[in-house]
Short mmCIF file of C-alpha atoms and ligand atoms in Angstrom, two decimals:
data_model
loop_
_atom_site.label_atom_id
_atom_site.label_comp_id
_atom_site.label_asym_id
_atom_site.label_seq_id
_atom_site.Cartn_x
_atom_site.Cartn_y
_atom_site.Cartn_z
CA UNK A 1 139.55 82.21 109.26
CA UNK A 2 138.02 78.64 108.94
CA UNK A 3 138.97 77.86 105.38
CA UNK A 4 135.76 75.84 103.50
CA UNK A 5 136.18 72.37 102.66
CA UNK A 6 134.95 71.17 99.26
CA UNK A 7 134.87 67.56 100.83
CA UNK A 8 131.32 68.74 101.70
CA UNK A 9 130.03 68.27 97.80
CA UNK A 10 128.47 64.99 97.36
CA UNK A 11 128.91 64.42 101.08
CA UNK A 12 125.85 62.62 102.88
CA UNK A 13 123.88 64.97 104.85
CA UNK A 14 124.20 64.16 108.71
CA UNK A 15 120.56 64.07 110.01
CA UNK A 16 121.31 64.53 113.30
CA UNK A 17 121.46 69.05 112.53
CA UNK A 18 118.13 68.68 110.70
CA UNK A 19 115.88 67.12 113.48
CA UNK A 20 116.74 69.31 116.38
CA UNK A 21 114.08 71.42 115.91
CA UNK A 22 111.81 68.66 114.45
CA UNK A 23 110.50 67.89 117.96
CA UNK A 24 108.68 71.13 118.57
CA UNK A 25 106.06 72.65 116.50
CA UNK A 26 107.32 74.80 113.72
CA UNK A 27 108.65 78.36 114.78
CA UNK A 28 106.50 81.28 113.59
CA UNK A 29 108.61 84.26 111.69
CA UNK A 30 108.18 87.30 110.50
CA UNK A 31 111.45 88.08 107.81
CA UNK A 32 112.37 91.08 108.07
CA UNK A 33 114.51 91.78 104.70
CA UNK A 34 116.25 93.42 102.06
CA UNK A 35 116.66 90.87 99.29
CA UNK A 36 119.90 90.89 98.69
CA UNK A 37 121.21 87.40 97.27
CA UNK A 38 122.11 86.48 101.10
CA UNK A 39 118.53 87.50 102.11
CA UNK A 40 117.33 85.13 99.47
CA UNK A 41 119.53 82.46 100.64
CA UNK A 42 118.23 82.88 104.23
CA UNK A 43 114.28 83.36 102.70
CA UNK A 44 114.80 79.65 101.09
CA UNK A 45 116.49 77.69 103.95
CA UNK A 46 113.84 79.09 106.15
CA UNK A 47 111.15 77.76 103.66
CA UNK A 48 112.83 74.50 103.55
CA UNK A 49 113.35 73.83 106.77
CA UNK A 50 110.70 71.95 108.77
CA UNK A 51 111.22 73.89 111.96
CA UNK A 52 110.48 77.43 110.89
CA UNK A 53 107.19 78.80 109.56
CA UNK A 54 107.45 81.99 107.71
CA UNK A 55 103.96 83.88 108.34
CA UNK A 56 104.81 86.89 106.83
CA UNK A 57 107.93 88.93 105.34
CA UNK A 58 108.91 92.69 105.56
CA UNK A 59 111.03 94.79 103.52
CA UNK A 60 113.31 97.55 103.82
CA UNK A 61 115.69 99.22 101.51
CA UNK A 62 119.76 98.35 101.87
CA UNK A 63 120.50 96.03 99.61
CA UNK A 64 118.69 97.81 96.64
CA UNK A 65 115.54 100.15 97.32
CA UNK A 66 113.01 99.50 99.24
CA UNK A 67 110.13 98.73 96.30
CA UNK A 68 112.57 96.43 94.68
CA UNK A 69 113.19 94.65 97.51
CA UNK A 70 109.45 94.25 97.76
CA UNK A 71 109.45 92.74 94.03
CA UNK A 72 112.09 90.74 94.75
CA UNK A 73 110.38 88.96 97.96
CA UNK A 74 107.70 88.05 96.04
CA UNK A 75 109.55 86.93 93.51
CA UNK A 76 110.89 84.39 95.40
CA UNK A 77 107.81 83.13 97.21
CA UNK A 78 105.93 82.80 93.84
CA UNK A 79 109.06 80.69 92.26
CA UNK A 80 109.33 78.83 95.72
CA UNK A 81 104.66 78.33 95.18
CA UNK A 82 104.28 80.25 98.48
CA UNK A 83 101.59 82.87 99.01
CA UNK A 84 103.56 84.47 102.05
CA UNK A 85 102.17 88.01 102.98
CA UNK A 86 104.71 90.73 102.33
CA UNK A 87 104.33 94.48 103.52
CA UNK A 88 107.03 96.67 102.88
CA UNK A 89 108.83 99.00 104.95
CA UNK A 90 111.20 101.88 105.35
CA UNK A 91 112.71 103.47 102.40
CA UNK A 92 115.47 105.48 104.17
CA UNK A 93 117.18 105.79 107.76
CA UNK A 94 115.97 107.52 110.30
CA UNK A 95 118.02 110.25 110.32
CA UNK A 96 121.31 109.74 107.97
CA UNK A 97 121.10 110.25 104.52
CA UNK A 98 120.54 107.41 102.41
CA UNK A 99 123.76 105.17 100.95
CA UNK A 100 123.75 103.90 97.16
CA UNK A 101 122.62 100.58 96.99
CA UNK A 102 125.51 97.96 96.48
CA UNK A 103 125.13 96.89 93.01
CA UNK A 104 128.54 95.79 92.58
CA UNK A 105 127.56 92.96 95.03
CA UNK A 106 123.85 91.92 94.63
CA UNK A 107 123.16 93.65 90.97
CA UNK A 108 121.19 96.16 90.08
CA UNK A 109 118.33 94.02 90.64
CA UNK A 110 119.31 92.38 94.21
CA UNK A 111 119.02 88.90 92.66
CA UNK A 112 122.60 89.25 90.22
CA UNK A 113 121.09 91.21 87.70
CA UNK A 114 118.31 87.85 86.41
CA UNK A 115 118.20 88.08 82.99
CA UNK A 116 114.40 87.55 83.13
CA UNK A 117 111.68 86.96 85.08
CA UNK A 118 108.47 85.03 84.97
CA UNK A 119 105.50 87.09 85.18
CA UNK A 120 103.70 87.12 88.57
CA UNK A 121 100.74 88.36 90.52
CA UNK A 122 100.84 89.04 93.84
CA UNK A 123 100.71 92.05 95.10
CA UNK A 124 101.96 93.69 98.78
CA UNK A 125 100.07 93.53 101.96
CA UNK A 126 98.55 97.63 101.94
CA UNK A 127 99.93 97.77 105.65
CA UNK A 128 103.38 99.31 106.26
CA UNK A 129 106.11 96.62 107.45
CA UNK A 130 105.81 98.42 110.86
CA UNK A 131 102.07 98.20 111.40
CA UNK A 132 102.35 94.57 110.15
CA UNK A 133 104.81 93.58 112.34
CA UNK A 134 102.34 95.01 115.22
CA UNK A 135 99.58 93.13 114.01
CA UNK A 136 100.95 89.85 113.58
CA UNK A 137 102.15 90.05 117.15
CA UNK A 138 98.94 90.91 118.34
CA UNK A 139 97.50 88.29 116.91
CA UNK A 140 99.90 85.22 118.55
CA UNK A 141 101.20 87.02 121.40
CA UNK A 142 104.35 85.21 122.58
CA UNK A 143 104.76 83.10 119.17
CA UNK A 144 106.67 85.70 117.03
CA UNK A 145 110.19 85.58 116.39
CA UNK A 146 111.34 88.21 114.51
CA UNK A 147 114.68 87.60 112.32
CA UNK A 148 116.21 90.87 110.87
CA UNK A 149 118.82 90.76 108.00
CA UNK A 150 118.93 94.14 106.82
CA UNK A 151 119.02 97.70 108.44
CA UNK A 152 116.75 98.13 111.36
CA UNK A 153 114.11 100.96 110.52
CA UNK A 154 111.19 98.21 110.68
CA UNK A 155 111.44 97.08 113.93
CA UNK A 156 112.36 100.80 114.99
CA UNK A 157 109.15 101.88 113.76
CA UNK A 158 107.09 99.16 114.75
CA UNK A 159 108.41 100.02 118.59
CA UNK A 160 106.96 103.65 117.79
CA UNK A 161 103.82 102.37 116.80
CA UNK A 162 103.64 99.76 119.91
CA UNK A 163 106.28 100.28 122.79
CA UNK A 164 104.84 96.74 124.20
CA UNK A 165 105.86 95.16 121.36
CA UNK A 166 108.63 93.30 123.98
CA UNK A 167 106.28 91.32 125.33
CA UNK A 168 104.31 90.52 122.48
CA UNK A 169 107.14 88.99 120.21
CA UNK A 170 108.90 85.44 121.30
CA UNK A 171 112.33 86.98 120.18
CA UNK A 172 114.22 89.05 117.85
CA UNK A 173 117.46 87.51 116.17
CA UNK A 174 119.27 89.83 113.81
CA UNK A 175 122.31 89.47 111.12
CA UNK A 176 123.94 92.96 111.58
CA UNK A 177 127.16 94.31 113.42
CA UNK A 178 130.85 92.95 114.55
CA UNK A 179 132.87 92.75 117.62
CA UNK A 180 136.14 91.79 117.23
CA UNK A 181 136.24 91.02 113.62
CA UNK A 182 137.04 93.86 111.32
CA UNK A 183 134.00 95.58 109.49
CA UNK A 184 132.82 95.54 106.03
CA UNK A 185 131.97 98.93 105.11
CA UNK A 186 134.55 100.92 107.34
CA UNK A 187 137.44 99.50 109.91
CA UNK A 188 134.68 99.04 112.39
CA UNK A 189 130.71 98.84 110.89
CA UNK A 190 129.03 96.25 109.00
CA UNK A 191 126.57 97.15 106.34
CA UNK A 192 122.71 96.38 108.12
CA UNK A 193 124.18 98.37 111.28
CA UNK A 194 125.76 101.47 108.99
CA UNK A 195 123.01 101.70 107.02
CA UNK A 196 120.62 103.01 110.05
CA UNK A 197 122.60 103.20 113.05
CA UNK A 198 120.10 105.35 115.35
CA UNK A 199 117.54 102.21 114.24
CA UNK A 200 119.88 99.91 115.43
CA UNK A 201 120.41 101.55 118.58
CA UNK A 202 117.10 101.43 119.73
CA UNK A 203 116.62 97.92 118.59
CA UNK A 204 119.71 97.04 120.86
CA UNK A 205 118.49 99.19 124.39
CA UNK A 206 114.85 97.69 123.67
CA UNK A 207 115.22 95.17 126.21
CA UNK A 208 113.79 91.96 124.02
CA UNK A 209 115.48 88.78 124.25
CA UNK A 210 117.71 90.16 121.15
CA UNK A 211 120.57 87.45 119.79
CA UNK A 212 123.28 89.39 117.37
CA UNK A 213 124.67 87.28 114.66
CA UNK A 214 127.57 89.43 113.03
CA UNK A 215 130.53 89.35 110.64
CA UNK A 216 132.26 87.50 114.07
CA UNK A 217 130.54 84.61 112.60
CA UNK A 218 129.19 84.81 109.29
CA UNK A 219 133.22 85.53 107.96
CA UNK A 220 133.60 82.18 109.36
CA UNK A 221 131.04 80.39 107.39
CA UNK A 222 132.27 80.60 103.33
CA UNK A 223 130.01 79.08 100.87
CA UNK A 224 130.96 77.66 97.95
CA UNK A 225 129.85 78.35 94.47
CA UNK A 226 129.48 75.02 93.44
CA UNK A 227 127.41 74.28 96.47
CA UNK A 228 124.67 76.09 95.27
CA UNK A 229 125.01 74.45 91.41
CA UNK A 230 124.62 71.26 93.31
CA UNK A 231 121.06 72.31 94.98
CA UNK A 232 120.09 73.51 91.75
CA UNK A 233 121.51 70.34 90.02
CA UNK A 234 119.63 68.08 92.43
CA UNK A 235 115.65 70.11 93.02
CA UNK A 236 115.74 70.60 89.35
CA UNK A 237 113.71 73.97 89.78
CA UNK A 238 113.15 77.55 88.81
CA UNK A 239 113.62 78.48 92.62
CA UNK A 240 117.13 76.95 92.97
CA UNK A 241 118.05 77.85 89.41
CA UNK A 242 117.41 81.58 90.46
CA UNK A 243 119.19 81.15 93.92
CA UNK A 244 122.31 79.73 92.06
CA UNK A 245 122.36 82.42 89.51
CA UNK A 246 122.26 85.55 92.18
CA UNK A 247 125.31 83.61 94.08
CA UNK A 248 127.04 83.21 91.05
CA UNK A 249 127.13 87.07 90.86
CA UNK A 250 127.24 87.43 94.23
CA UNK A 251 130.54 85.05 94.74
CA UNK A 252 132.05 87.13 92.13
CA UNK A 253 132.49 89.65 94.72
CA UNK A 254 133.38 88.19 97.16
CA UNK A 255 136.01 86.26 95.59
CA UNK A 256 137.91 89.15 93.85
CA UNK A 257 137.67 90.86 97.19
CA UNK A 258 139.00 88.59 100.05
CA UNK A 259 141.64 86.13 99.08
CA UNK A 260 140.51 83.63 101.35
CA UNK A 261 137.07 83.04 99.66
CA UNK A 262 138.16 83.62 96.31
CA UNK A 263 140.51 80.48 96.76
CA UNK A 264 137.15 78.17 96.57
CA UNK A 265 135.09 80.42 94.35
CA UNK A 266 132.58 81.59 97.08
CA UNK A 267 130.48 84.13 99.41
CA UNK A 268 129.72 84.49 103.09
CA UNK A 269 126.13 83.47 103.90
CA UNK A 270 125.22 86.28 106.02
CA UNK A 271 122.21 86.06 106.31
CA UNK A 272 121.04 82.22 106.28
CA UNK A 273 123.00 82.26 109.90
CA UNK A 274 120.12 84.20 111.45
CA UNK A 275 118.21 81.37 110.87
CA UNK A 276 120.58 78.52 111.60
CA UNK A 277 121.09 80.21 115.14
CA UNK A 278 117.60 79.83 115.45
CA UNK A 279 117.43 75.94 114.05
CA UNK A 280 120.81 75.11 115.73
CA UNK A 281 122.02 77.36 118.73
CA UNK A 282 124.47 74.77 119.51
CA UNK A 283 126.38 75.47 116.69
CA UNK A 284 127.68 78.88 118.03
CA UNK A 285 129.18 80.41 121.05
CA UNK A 286 127.53 83.33 122.46
CA UNK A 287 128.64 85.65 125.14
CA UNK A 288 125.67 88.59 126.93
CA UNK A 289 126.89 91.87 127.36
CA UNK A 290 125.41 94.96 126.43
CA UNK A 291 125.64 96.29 122.45
CA UNK A 292 125.43 100.35 121.56
CA UNK A 293 125.81 101.55 118.48
CA UNK A 294 128.51 104.64 117.65
CA UNK A 295 125.23 106.68 115.33
CA UNK A 296 128.25 109.33 113.89
CA UNK A 297 131.64 110.44 113.03
CA UNK A 298 134.43 108.10 111.76
CA UNK A 299 133.43 104.82 113.92
CA UNK A 300 129.33 105.22 112.48
CA UNK A 301 127.38 102.25 112.46
CA UNK A 302 130.08 100.35 115.15
CA UNK A 303 128.54 97.90 117.15
CA UNK A 304 129.87 98.13 120.87
CA UNK A 305 129.94 95.41 123.45
CA UNK A 306 130.49 95.88 126.85
CA UNK A 307 132.44 92.24 127.64
CA UNK A 308 132.98 92.70 131.20
CA UNK A 309 131.09 93.04 133.76
CA UNK A 310 132.45 96.28 135.67
CA UNK A 311 130.63 100.10 135.46
CA UNK A 312 132.09 102.38 133.61
CA UNK A 313 132.10 106.52 134.10
CA UNK A 314 131.25 106.80 130.26
CA UNK A 315 127.13 107.50 129.66
CA UNK A 316 125.45 105.28 128.13
CA UNK A 317 126.45 101.82 129.69
CA UNK A 318 124.41 102.28 132.78
CA UNK A 319 122.43 99.10 134.11
CA UNK A 320 118.97 99.79 132.98
CA UNK A 321 120.52 99.04 128.98
CA UNK A 322 119.39 95.13 128.54
CA UNK A 323 122.00 92.35 127.45
CA UNK A 324 122.17 91.25 123.79
CA UNK A 325 123.56 87.39 123.22
CA UNK A 326 126.01 88.40 120.66
CA UNK A 327 127.53 85.18 118.42
CA UNK A 328 131.27 85.03 118.57
CA UNK A 329 132.40 81.67 117.48
CA UNK A 330 130.45 79.06 114.94
CA UNK A 331 131.07 75.72 114.06
CA UNK A 332 131.60 76.26 110.23
CA UNK A 333 131.73 72.81 108.48
CA UNK A 334 128.17 72.02 110.48
CA UNK A 335 126.78 74.84 109.30
CA UNK A 336 127.85 74.50 105.97
CA UNK A 337 126.51 71.03 106.04
CA UNK A 338 122.98 71.50 107.65
CA UNK A 339 122.63 74.71 105.12
CA UNK A 340 122.96 72.20 102.29
CA UNK A 341 120.76 69.53 103.57
CA UNK A 342 118.09 71.82 104.54
CA UNK A 343 117.95 73.11 100.56
CA UNK A 344 117.79 69.53 99.29
CA UNK A 345 114.93 68.62 101.14
CA UNK A 346 112.09 67.98 99.06
CA UNK A 347 109.99 71.33 99.80
CA UNK A 348 109.20 72.89 96.45
CA UNK A 349 106.50 72.07 94.53
CA UNK A 350 106.87 70.36 91.33
CA UNK A 351 107.64 72.73 88.54
CA UNK A 352 106.16 72.97 84.69
CA UNK A 353 109.55 74.88 83.81
CA UNK A 354 111.80 71.63 83.88
C1 BDR B 1 124.40 92.38 105.26
O1 BDR B 1 124.53 93.47 104.29
C2 BDR B 1 123.79 92.87 103.44
O2 BDR B 1 124.67 93.39 102.31
C3 BDR B 1 123.64 91.34 103.61
O3 BDR B 1 122.18 91.29 102.67
C4 BDR B 1 123.73 91.10 105.05
O4 BDR B 1 122.34 91.26 105.61
C5 BDR B 1 126.10 91.52 105.51
O5 BDR B 1 126.81 92.81 105.90
CA1 CA B 2 120.35 91.68 104.33
#
């Protein structure tokens, strides 16, 4: 595993990384999320990045119950001064019994147990997440990228509403799964996929342009807590103060749990890498192959990838199963620099709270 280096703190950011997407119009994204600390990190990266236009947020159960995920998405947007539509979605898996939310990782409120919240007035969109995704895709055919960083029930429900959805969206990028790296909820399963394996298998076998950002790469990119302190000190804003508070709680879990992460008092950025692969694909090594999900038994939630182009006697791997682009390696230090320089851009409105 590549270790993070503290030399990042105070280093001048390399603007080349941030310029990669500037030549093109900003990419329209619907962010499907269960905020969640790394989800909050990902949202703020997307809002701060000039190459991304977040046109909507859809929420799901996962790190917290779905009502809390919706409240958190609205709150994070309000703190950042952004009026983005938030539509609430899946409150449970398609078939399996829901797992308890991991409050020991993200806090009971999903944002590291914030001591208080500023009042906000905006409400969620009245449509379901799935209906919102379908409406937006029909409104801008071929333009929307779905970035999904929680359990995948909203995407599965949207496909049920509109089976033609793959022809309407530009691409799908998901954070979830693992191929070679050990799982984080079992020896073989990653949390987002394990939380709704049936929905995940639908998403992997649908035939859209799909990229998987799993633990193979997210476990390579350790983000020091000091980086978020540096960003908060520089921005002097409630949004980045809140992010720092949340990451402090989350880093506490990872640093106790994993000696390598604990060495620098940090965390994995998981979800933010789903946006990094959108803005800077050159930082990743990808391999295309069929991915299927084990939906039950001891391997429940395992993402199995066909890495060799051979035909198998086992059912379920036939030629009609589409390929997924799977991230298998990443330039970790460049990702850390990019995340830092993006969150240090002047992306936040002036705040009266400071
Ligand atoms: C994934 O699970 C959630 O806890 C995180 O937000 C991330 O999406 C990592 O396994
Ligand atoms: Ca998440």
